[in-house]
PDB file of C-alpha atoms in Angstrom:
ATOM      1  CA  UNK A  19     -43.184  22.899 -37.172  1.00 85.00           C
ATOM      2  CA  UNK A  20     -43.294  22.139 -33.272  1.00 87.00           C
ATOM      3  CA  UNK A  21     -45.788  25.376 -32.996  1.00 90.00           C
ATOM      4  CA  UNK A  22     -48.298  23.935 -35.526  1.00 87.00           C
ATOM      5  CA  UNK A  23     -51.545  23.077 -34.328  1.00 90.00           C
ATOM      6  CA  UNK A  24     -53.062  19.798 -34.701  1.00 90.00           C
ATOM      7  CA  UNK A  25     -55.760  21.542 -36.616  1.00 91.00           C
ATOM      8  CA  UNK A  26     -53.594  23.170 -38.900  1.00 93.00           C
ATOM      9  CA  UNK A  27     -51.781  20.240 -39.692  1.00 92.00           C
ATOM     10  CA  UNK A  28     -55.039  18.406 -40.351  1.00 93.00           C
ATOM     11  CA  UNK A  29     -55.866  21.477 -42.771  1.00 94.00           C
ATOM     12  CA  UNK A  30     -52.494  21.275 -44.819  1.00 94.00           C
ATOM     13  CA  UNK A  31     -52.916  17.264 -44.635  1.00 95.00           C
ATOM     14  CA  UNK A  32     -56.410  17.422 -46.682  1.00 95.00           C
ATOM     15  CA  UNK A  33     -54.748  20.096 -49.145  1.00 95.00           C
ATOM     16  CA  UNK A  34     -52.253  17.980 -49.584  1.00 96.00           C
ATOM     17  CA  UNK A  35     -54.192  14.909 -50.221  1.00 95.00           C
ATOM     18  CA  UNK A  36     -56.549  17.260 -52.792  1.00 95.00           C
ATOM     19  CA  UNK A  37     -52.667  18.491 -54.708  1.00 95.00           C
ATOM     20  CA  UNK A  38     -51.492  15.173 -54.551  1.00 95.00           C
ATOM     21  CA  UNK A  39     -54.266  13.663 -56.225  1.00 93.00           C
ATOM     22  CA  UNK A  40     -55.401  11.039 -53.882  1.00 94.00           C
ATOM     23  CA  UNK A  41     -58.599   9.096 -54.057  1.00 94.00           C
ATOM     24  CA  UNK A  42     -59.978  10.069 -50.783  1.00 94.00           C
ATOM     25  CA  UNK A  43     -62.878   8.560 -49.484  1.00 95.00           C
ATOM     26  CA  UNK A  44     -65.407  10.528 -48.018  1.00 94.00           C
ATOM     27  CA  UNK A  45     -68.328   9.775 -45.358  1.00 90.00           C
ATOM     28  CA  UNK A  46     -71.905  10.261 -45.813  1.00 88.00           C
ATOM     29  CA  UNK A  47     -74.924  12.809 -44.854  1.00 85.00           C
ATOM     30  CA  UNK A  48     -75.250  16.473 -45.837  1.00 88.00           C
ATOM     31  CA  UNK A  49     -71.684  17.769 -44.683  1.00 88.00           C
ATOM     32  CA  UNK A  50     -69.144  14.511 -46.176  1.00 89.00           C
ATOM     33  CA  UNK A  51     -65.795  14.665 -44.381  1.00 91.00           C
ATOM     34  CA  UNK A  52     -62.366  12.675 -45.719  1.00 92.00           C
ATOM     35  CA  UNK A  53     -62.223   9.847 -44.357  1.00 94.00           C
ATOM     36  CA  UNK A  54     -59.037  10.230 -42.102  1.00 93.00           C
ATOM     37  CA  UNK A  55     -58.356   9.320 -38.591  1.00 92.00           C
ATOM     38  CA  UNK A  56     -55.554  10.345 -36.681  1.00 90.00           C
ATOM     39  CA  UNK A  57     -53.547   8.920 -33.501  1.00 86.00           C
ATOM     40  CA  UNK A  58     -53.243  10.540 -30.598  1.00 83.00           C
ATOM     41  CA  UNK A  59     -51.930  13.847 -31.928  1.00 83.00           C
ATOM     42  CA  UNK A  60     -48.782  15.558 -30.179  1.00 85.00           C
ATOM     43  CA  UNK A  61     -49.641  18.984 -28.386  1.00 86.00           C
ATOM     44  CA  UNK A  62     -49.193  22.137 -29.839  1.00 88.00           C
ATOM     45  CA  UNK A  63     -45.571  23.252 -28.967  1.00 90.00           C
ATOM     46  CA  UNK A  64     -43.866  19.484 -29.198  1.00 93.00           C
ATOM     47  CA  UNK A  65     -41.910  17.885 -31.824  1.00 93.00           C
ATOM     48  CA  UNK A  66     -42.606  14.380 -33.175  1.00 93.00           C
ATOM     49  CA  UNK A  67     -40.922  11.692 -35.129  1.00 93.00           C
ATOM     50  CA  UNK A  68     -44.267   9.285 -34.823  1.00 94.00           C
ATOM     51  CA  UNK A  69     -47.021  10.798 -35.856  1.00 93.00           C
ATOM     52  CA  UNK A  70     -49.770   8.097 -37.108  1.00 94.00           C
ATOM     53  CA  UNK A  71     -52.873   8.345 -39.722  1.00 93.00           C
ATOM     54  CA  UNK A  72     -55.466   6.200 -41.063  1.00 94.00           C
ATOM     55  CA  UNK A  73     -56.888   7.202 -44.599  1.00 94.00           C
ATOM     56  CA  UNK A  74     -59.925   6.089 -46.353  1.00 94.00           C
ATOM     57  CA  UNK A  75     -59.470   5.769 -50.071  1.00 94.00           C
ATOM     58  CA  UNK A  76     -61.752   4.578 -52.929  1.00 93.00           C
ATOM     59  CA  UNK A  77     -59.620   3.116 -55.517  1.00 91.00           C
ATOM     60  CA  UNK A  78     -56.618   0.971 -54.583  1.00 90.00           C
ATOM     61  CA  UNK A  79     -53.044   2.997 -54.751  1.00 91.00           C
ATOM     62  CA  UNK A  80     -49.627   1.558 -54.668  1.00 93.00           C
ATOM     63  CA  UNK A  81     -48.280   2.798 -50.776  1.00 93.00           C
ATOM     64  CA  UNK A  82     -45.078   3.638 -52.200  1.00 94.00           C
ATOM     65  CA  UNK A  83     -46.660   5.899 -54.743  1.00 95.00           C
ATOM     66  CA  UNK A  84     -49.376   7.473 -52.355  1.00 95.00           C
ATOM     67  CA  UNK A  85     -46.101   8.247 -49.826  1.00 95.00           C
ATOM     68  CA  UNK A  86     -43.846   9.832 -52.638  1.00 96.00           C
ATOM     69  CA  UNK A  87     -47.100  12.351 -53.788  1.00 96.00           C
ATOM     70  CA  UNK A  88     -48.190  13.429 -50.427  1.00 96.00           C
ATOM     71  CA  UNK A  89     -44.332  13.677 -49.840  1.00 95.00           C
ATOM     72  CA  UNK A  90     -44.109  16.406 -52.243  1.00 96.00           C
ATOM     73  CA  UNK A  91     -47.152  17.796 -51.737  1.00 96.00           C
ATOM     74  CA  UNK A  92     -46.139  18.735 -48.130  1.00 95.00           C
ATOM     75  CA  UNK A  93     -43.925  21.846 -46.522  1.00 91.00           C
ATOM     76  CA  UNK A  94     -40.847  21.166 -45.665  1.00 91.00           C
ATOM     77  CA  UNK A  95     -40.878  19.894 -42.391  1.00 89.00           C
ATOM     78  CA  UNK A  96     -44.058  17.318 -42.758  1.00 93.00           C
ATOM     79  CA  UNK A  97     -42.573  14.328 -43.908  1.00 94.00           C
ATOM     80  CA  UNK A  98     -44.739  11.318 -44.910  1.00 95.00           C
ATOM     81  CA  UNK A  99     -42.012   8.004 -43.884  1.00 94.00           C
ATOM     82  CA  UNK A 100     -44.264   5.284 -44.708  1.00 94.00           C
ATOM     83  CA  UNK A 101     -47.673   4.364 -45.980  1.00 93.00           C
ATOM     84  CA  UNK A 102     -48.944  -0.011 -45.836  1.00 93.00           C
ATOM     85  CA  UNK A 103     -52.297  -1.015 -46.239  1.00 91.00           C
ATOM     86  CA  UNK A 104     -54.542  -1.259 -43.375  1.00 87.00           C
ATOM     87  CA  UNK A 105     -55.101  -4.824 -41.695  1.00 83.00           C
ATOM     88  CA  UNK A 106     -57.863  -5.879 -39.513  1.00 81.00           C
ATOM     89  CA  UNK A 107     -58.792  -3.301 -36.401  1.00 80.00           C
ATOM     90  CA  UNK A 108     -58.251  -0.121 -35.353  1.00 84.00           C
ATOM     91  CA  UNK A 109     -54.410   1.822 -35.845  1.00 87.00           C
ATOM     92  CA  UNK A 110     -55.722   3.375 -32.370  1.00 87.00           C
ATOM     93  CA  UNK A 111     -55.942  -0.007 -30.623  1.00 88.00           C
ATOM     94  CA  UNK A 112     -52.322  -0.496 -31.659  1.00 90.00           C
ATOM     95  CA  UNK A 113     -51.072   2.311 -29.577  1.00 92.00           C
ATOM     96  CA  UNK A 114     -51.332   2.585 -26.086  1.00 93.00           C
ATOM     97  CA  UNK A 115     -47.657   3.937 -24.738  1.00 95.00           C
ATOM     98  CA  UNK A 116     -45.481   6.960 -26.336  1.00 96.00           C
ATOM     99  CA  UNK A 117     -41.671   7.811 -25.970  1.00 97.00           C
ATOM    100  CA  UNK A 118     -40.594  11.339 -25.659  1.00 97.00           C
ATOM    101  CA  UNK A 119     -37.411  12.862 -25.619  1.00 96.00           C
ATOM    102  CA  UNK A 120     -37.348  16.064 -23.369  1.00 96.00           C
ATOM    103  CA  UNK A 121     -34.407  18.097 -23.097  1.00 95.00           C
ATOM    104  CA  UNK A 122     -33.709  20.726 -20.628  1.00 95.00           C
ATOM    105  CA  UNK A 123     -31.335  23.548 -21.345  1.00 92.00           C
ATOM    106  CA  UNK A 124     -29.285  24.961 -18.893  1.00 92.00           C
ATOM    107  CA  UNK A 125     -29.952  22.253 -15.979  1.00 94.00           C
ATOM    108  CA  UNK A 126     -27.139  20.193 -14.555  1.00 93.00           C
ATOM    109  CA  UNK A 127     -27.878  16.622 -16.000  1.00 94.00           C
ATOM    110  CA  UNK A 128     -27.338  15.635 -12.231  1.00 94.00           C
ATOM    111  CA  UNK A 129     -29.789  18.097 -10.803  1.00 95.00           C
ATOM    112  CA  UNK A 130     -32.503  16.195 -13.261  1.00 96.00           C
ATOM    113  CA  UNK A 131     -31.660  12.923 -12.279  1.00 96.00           C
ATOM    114  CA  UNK A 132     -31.835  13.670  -8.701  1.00 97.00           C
ATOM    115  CA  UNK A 133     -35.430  15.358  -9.359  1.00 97.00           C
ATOM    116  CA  UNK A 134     -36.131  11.763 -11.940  1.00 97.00           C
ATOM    117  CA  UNK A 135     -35.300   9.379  -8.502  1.00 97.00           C
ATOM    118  CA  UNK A 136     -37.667  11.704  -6.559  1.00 97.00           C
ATOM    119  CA  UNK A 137     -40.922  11.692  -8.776  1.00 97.00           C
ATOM    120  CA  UNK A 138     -39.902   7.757  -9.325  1.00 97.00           C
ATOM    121  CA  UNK A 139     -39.955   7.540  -5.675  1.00 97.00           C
ATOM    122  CA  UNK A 140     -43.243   8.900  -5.230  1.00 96.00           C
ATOM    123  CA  UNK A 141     -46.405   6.527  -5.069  1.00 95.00           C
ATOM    124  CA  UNK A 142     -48.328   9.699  -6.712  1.00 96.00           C
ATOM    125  CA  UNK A 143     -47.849  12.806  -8.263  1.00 96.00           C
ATOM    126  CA  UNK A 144     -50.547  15.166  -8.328  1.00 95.00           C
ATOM    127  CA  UNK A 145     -50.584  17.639 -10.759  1.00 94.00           C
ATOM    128  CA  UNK A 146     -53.185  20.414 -11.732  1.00 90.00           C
ATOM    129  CA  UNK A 147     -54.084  21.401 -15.601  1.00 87.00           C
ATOM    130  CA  UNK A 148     -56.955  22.926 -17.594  1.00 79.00           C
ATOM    131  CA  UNK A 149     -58.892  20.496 -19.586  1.00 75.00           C
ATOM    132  CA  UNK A 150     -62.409  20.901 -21.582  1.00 76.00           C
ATOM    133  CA  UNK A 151     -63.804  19.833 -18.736  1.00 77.00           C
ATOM    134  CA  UNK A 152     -62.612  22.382 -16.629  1.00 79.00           C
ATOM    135  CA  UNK A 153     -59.319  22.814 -13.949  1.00 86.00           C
ATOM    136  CA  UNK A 154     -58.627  18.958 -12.732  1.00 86.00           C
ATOM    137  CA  UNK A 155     -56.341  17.861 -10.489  1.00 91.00           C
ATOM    138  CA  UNK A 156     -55.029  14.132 -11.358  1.00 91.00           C
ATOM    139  CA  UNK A 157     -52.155  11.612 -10.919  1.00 94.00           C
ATOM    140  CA  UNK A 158     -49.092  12.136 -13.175  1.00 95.00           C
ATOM    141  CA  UNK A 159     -46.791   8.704 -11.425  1.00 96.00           C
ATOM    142  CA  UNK A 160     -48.768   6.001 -12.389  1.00 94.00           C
ATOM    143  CA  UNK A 161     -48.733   6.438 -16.282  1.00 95.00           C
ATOM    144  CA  UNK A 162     -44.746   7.040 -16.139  1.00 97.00           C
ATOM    145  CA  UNK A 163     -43.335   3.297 -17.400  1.00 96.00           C
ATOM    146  CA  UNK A 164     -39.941   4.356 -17.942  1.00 96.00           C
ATOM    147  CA  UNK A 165     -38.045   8.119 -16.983  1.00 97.00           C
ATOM    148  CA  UNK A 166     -34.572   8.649 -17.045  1.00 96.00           C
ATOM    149  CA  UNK A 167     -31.435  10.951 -17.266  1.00 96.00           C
ATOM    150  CA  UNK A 168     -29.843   9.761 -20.635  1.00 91.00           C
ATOM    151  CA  UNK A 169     -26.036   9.101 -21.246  1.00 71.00           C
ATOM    152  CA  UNK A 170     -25.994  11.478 -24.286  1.00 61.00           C
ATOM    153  CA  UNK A 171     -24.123  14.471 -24.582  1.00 49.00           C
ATOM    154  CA  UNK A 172     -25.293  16.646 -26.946  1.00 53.00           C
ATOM    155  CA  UNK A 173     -26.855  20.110 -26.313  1.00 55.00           C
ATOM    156  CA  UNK A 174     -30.149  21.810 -27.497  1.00 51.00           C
ATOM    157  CA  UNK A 175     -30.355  23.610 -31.009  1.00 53.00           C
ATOM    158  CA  UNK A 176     -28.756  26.950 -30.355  1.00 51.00           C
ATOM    159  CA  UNK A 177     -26.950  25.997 -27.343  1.00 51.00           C
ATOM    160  CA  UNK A 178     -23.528  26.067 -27.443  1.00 54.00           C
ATOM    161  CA  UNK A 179     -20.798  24.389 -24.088  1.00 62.00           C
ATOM    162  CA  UNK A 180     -24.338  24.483 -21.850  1.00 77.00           C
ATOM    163  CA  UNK A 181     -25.210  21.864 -19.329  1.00 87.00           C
ATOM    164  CA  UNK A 182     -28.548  20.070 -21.044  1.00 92.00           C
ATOM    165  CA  UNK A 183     -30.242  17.199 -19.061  1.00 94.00           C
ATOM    166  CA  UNK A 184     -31.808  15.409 -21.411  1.00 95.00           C
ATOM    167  CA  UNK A 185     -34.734  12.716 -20.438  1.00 96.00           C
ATOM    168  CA  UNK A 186     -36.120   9.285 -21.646  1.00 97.00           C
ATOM    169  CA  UNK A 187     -39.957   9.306 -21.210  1.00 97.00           C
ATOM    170  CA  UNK A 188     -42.465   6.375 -21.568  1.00 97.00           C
ATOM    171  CA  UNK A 189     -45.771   7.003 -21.295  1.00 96.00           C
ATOM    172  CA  UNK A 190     -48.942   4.670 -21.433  1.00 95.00           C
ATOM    173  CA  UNK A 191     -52.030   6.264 -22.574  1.00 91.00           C
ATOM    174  CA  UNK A 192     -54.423   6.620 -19.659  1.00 90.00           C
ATOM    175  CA  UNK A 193     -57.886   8.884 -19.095  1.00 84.00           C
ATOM    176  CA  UNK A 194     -56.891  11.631 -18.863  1.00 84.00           C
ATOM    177  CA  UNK A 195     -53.845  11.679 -21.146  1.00 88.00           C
ATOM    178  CA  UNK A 196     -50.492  12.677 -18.548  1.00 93.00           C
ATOM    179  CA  UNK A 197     -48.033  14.533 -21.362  1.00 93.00           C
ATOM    180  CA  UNK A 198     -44.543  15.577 -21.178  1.00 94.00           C
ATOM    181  CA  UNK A 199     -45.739  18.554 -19.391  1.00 94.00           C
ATOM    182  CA  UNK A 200     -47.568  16.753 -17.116  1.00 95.00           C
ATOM    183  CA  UNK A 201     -44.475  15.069 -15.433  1.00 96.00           C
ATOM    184  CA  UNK A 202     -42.652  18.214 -15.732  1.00 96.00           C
ATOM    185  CA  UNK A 203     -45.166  19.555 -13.639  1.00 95.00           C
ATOM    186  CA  UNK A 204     -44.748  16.586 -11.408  1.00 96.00           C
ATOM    187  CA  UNK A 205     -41.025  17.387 -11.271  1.00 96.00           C
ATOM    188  CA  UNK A 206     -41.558  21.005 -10.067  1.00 96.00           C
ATOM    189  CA  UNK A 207     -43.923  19.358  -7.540  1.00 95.00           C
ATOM    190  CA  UNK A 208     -41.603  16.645  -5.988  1.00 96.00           C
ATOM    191  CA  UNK A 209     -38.029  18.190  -6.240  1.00 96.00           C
ATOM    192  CA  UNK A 210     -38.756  22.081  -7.096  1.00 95.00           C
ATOM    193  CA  UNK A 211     -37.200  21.454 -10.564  1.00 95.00           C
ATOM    194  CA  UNK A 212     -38.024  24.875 -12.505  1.00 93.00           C
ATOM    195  CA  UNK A 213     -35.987  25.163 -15.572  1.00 92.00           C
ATOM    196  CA  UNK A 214     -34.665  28.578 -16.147  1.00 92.00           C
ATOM    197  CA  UNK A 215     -35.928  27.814 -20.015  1.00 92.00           C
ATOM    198  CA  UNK A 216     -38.524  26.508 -21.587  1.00 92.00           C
ATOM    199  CA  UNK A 217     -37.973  22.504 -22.386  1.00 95.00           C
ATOM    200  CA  UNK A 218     -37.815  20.728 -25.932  1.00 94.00           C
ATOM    201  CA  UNK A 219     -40.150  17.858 -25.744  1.00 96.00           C
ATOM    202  CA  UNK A 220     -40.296  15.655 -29.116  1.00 96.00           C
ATOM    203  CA  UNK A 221     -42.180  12.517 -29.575  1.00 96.00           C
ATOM    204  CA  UNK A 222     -39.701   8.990 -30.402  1.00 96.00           C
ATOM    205  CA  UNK A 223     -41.651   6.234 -30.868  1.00 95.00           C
ATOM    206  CA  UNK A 224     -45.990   5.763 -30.656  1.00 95.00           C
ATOM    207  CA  UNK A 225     -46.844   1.850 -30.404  1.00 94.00           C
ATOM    208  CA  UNK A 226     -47.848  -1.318 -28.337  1.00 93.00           C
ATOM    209  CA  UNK A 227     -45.807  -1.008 -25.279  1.00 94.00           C
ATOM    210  CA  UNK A 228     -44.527  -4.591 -24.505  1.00 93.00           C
ATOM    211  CA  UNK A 229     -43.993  -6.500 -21.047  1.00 90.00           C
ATOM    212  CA  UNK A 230     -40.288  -5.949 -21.559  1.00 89.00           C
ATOM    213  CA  UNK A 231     -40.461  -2.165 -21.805  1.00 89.00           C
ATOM    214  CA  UNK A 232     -40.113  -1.696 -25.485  1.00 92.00           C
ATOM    215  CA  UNK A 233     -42.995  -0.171 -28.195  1.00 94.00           C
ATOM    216  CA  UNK A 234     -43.719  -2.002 -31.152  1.00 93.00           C
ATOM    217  CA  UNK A 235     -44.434   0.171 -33.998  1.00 93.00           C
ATOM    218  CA  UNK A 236     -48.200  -0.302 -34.691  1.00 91.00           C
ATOM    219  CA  UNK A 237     -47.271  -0.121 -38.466  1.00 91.00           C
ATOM    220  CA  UNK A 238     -45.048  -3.621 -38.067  1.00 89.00           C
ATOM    221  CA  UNK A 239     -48.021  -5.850 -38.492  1.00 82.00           C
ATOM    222  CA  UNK A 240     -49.145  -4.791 -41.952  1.00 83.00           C
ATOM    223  CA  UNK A 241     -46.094  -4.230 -43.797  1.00 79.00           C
ATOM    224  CA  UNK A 242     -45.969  -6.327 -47.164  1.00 60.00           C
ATOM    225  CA  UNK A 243     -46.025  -5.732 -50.644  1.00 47.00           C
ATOM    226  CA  UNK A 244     -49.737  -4.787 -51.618  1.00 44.00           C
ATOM    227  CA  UNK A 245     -52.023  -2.132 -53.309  1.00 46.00           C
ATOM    228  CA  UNK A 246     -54.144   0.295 -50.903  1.00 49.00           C
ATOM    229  CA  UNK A 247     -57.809  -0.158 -51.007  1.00 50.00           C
ATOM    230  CA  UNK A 248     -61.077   0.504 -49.735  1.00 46.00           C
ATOM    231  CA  UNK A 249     -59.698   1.419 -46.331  1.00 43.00           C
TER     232      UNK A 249
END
């Protein structure tokens, strides 16, 4: 599911909202969309554990209900966790920071924390990637909150007794967005990490990042018993 576009997803989400019976709201003019809004969707490639969506609907459904349909109505693989009614404001305003999880196969957990200390020691790290506007060149340090070496032992799917460094990543949400890949890049400029395979980045935790370091789940504020409606 990692190599599923955000597109694609979005496509499979409306089917599933159309087999699942939902009363989806749709906007106005000629070409009327579903009303659905997504957070900050994960790049094509990465995993995710927090992905985040805002539907319109026009008749109020129970959450639990609306969760359990789309549930089922969903491949294997795209699985709906929660659903609460929407309270005052915008789910987007409620996340400004991301946690990822990267893991590096076949590097020396020790060889990654010595590269970490080096990009952490830098006032800036610039890195180069293509964007709609073009090839820009921009700071990948000073979005970086948090970026470790964790104490965890375990090794990537299909690995087997291999050394895996695996990383803690916080991220706040700056223009333009700095990614996982981002501060990879940043690595390889710094401390000449290259990793002799290709990473496995997958998204923790999306959410209100707080002055003590931790991200507060932008769902906690409207949890209660009630009936979606109107938003």
């Amino acid at each position: 599911m990692r190599f599923t576009s955000h597109r694609d997803f979005a496509r499979a989400f409306e089917r599933a909202l159309r087999r699942a019976g939902v009363p989806i709201a749709f906007s106005q003019g000629f070409t009327p969309h579903p009303k659905i809004s997504y957070a900050s969707a994960a790049p094509t490639g990465v995993g995710s554990e927090a992905e985040y969506l805002e539907i319109g609907l026009q008749a109020e459904t129970d959450p639990e209900r609306l969760r359990l349909a789309l549930d089922a109505a969903l491949s294997p693989g795209l699985d709906v966790l929660e659903a609460v009614v929407a309270g005052a404001g915008s789910l987007a305003d409620r996340i400004d920071a991301s946690r990822w999880q990267i893991e590096l196969p076949s590097v020396e957990p020790a060889v990654a924390a010595a590269a970490v200390k080096a990009f952490l020691d830098t006032d800036e790290v610039p890195v180069e990637r293509m964007t709609k506007q073009g090839r820009r060149t921009f700071d990948a340090r000073a979005a970086v909150t948090h970026f470790a070496v964790t104490e965890q032992s375990d090794v990537p799917s299909g690995a087997f007794a291999a050394p895996c460094a695996i990383i803690d990543l916080v991220v706040r949400q700056v223009t333009p967005a700095v990614r996982p890949d981002d501060v990879l890049s940043g690595l390889r400029v710094v401390a000449g990490l290259e990793p002799p395979v290709p990473p496995r980045v997958t998204r923790l935790a999306q959410g209100t990042l707080t002055a003590q370091g931790e991200i507060v789940d932008p769902l906690d504020a409207d949890r209660e018993d009630a009936a979606i409606g109107g938003r």
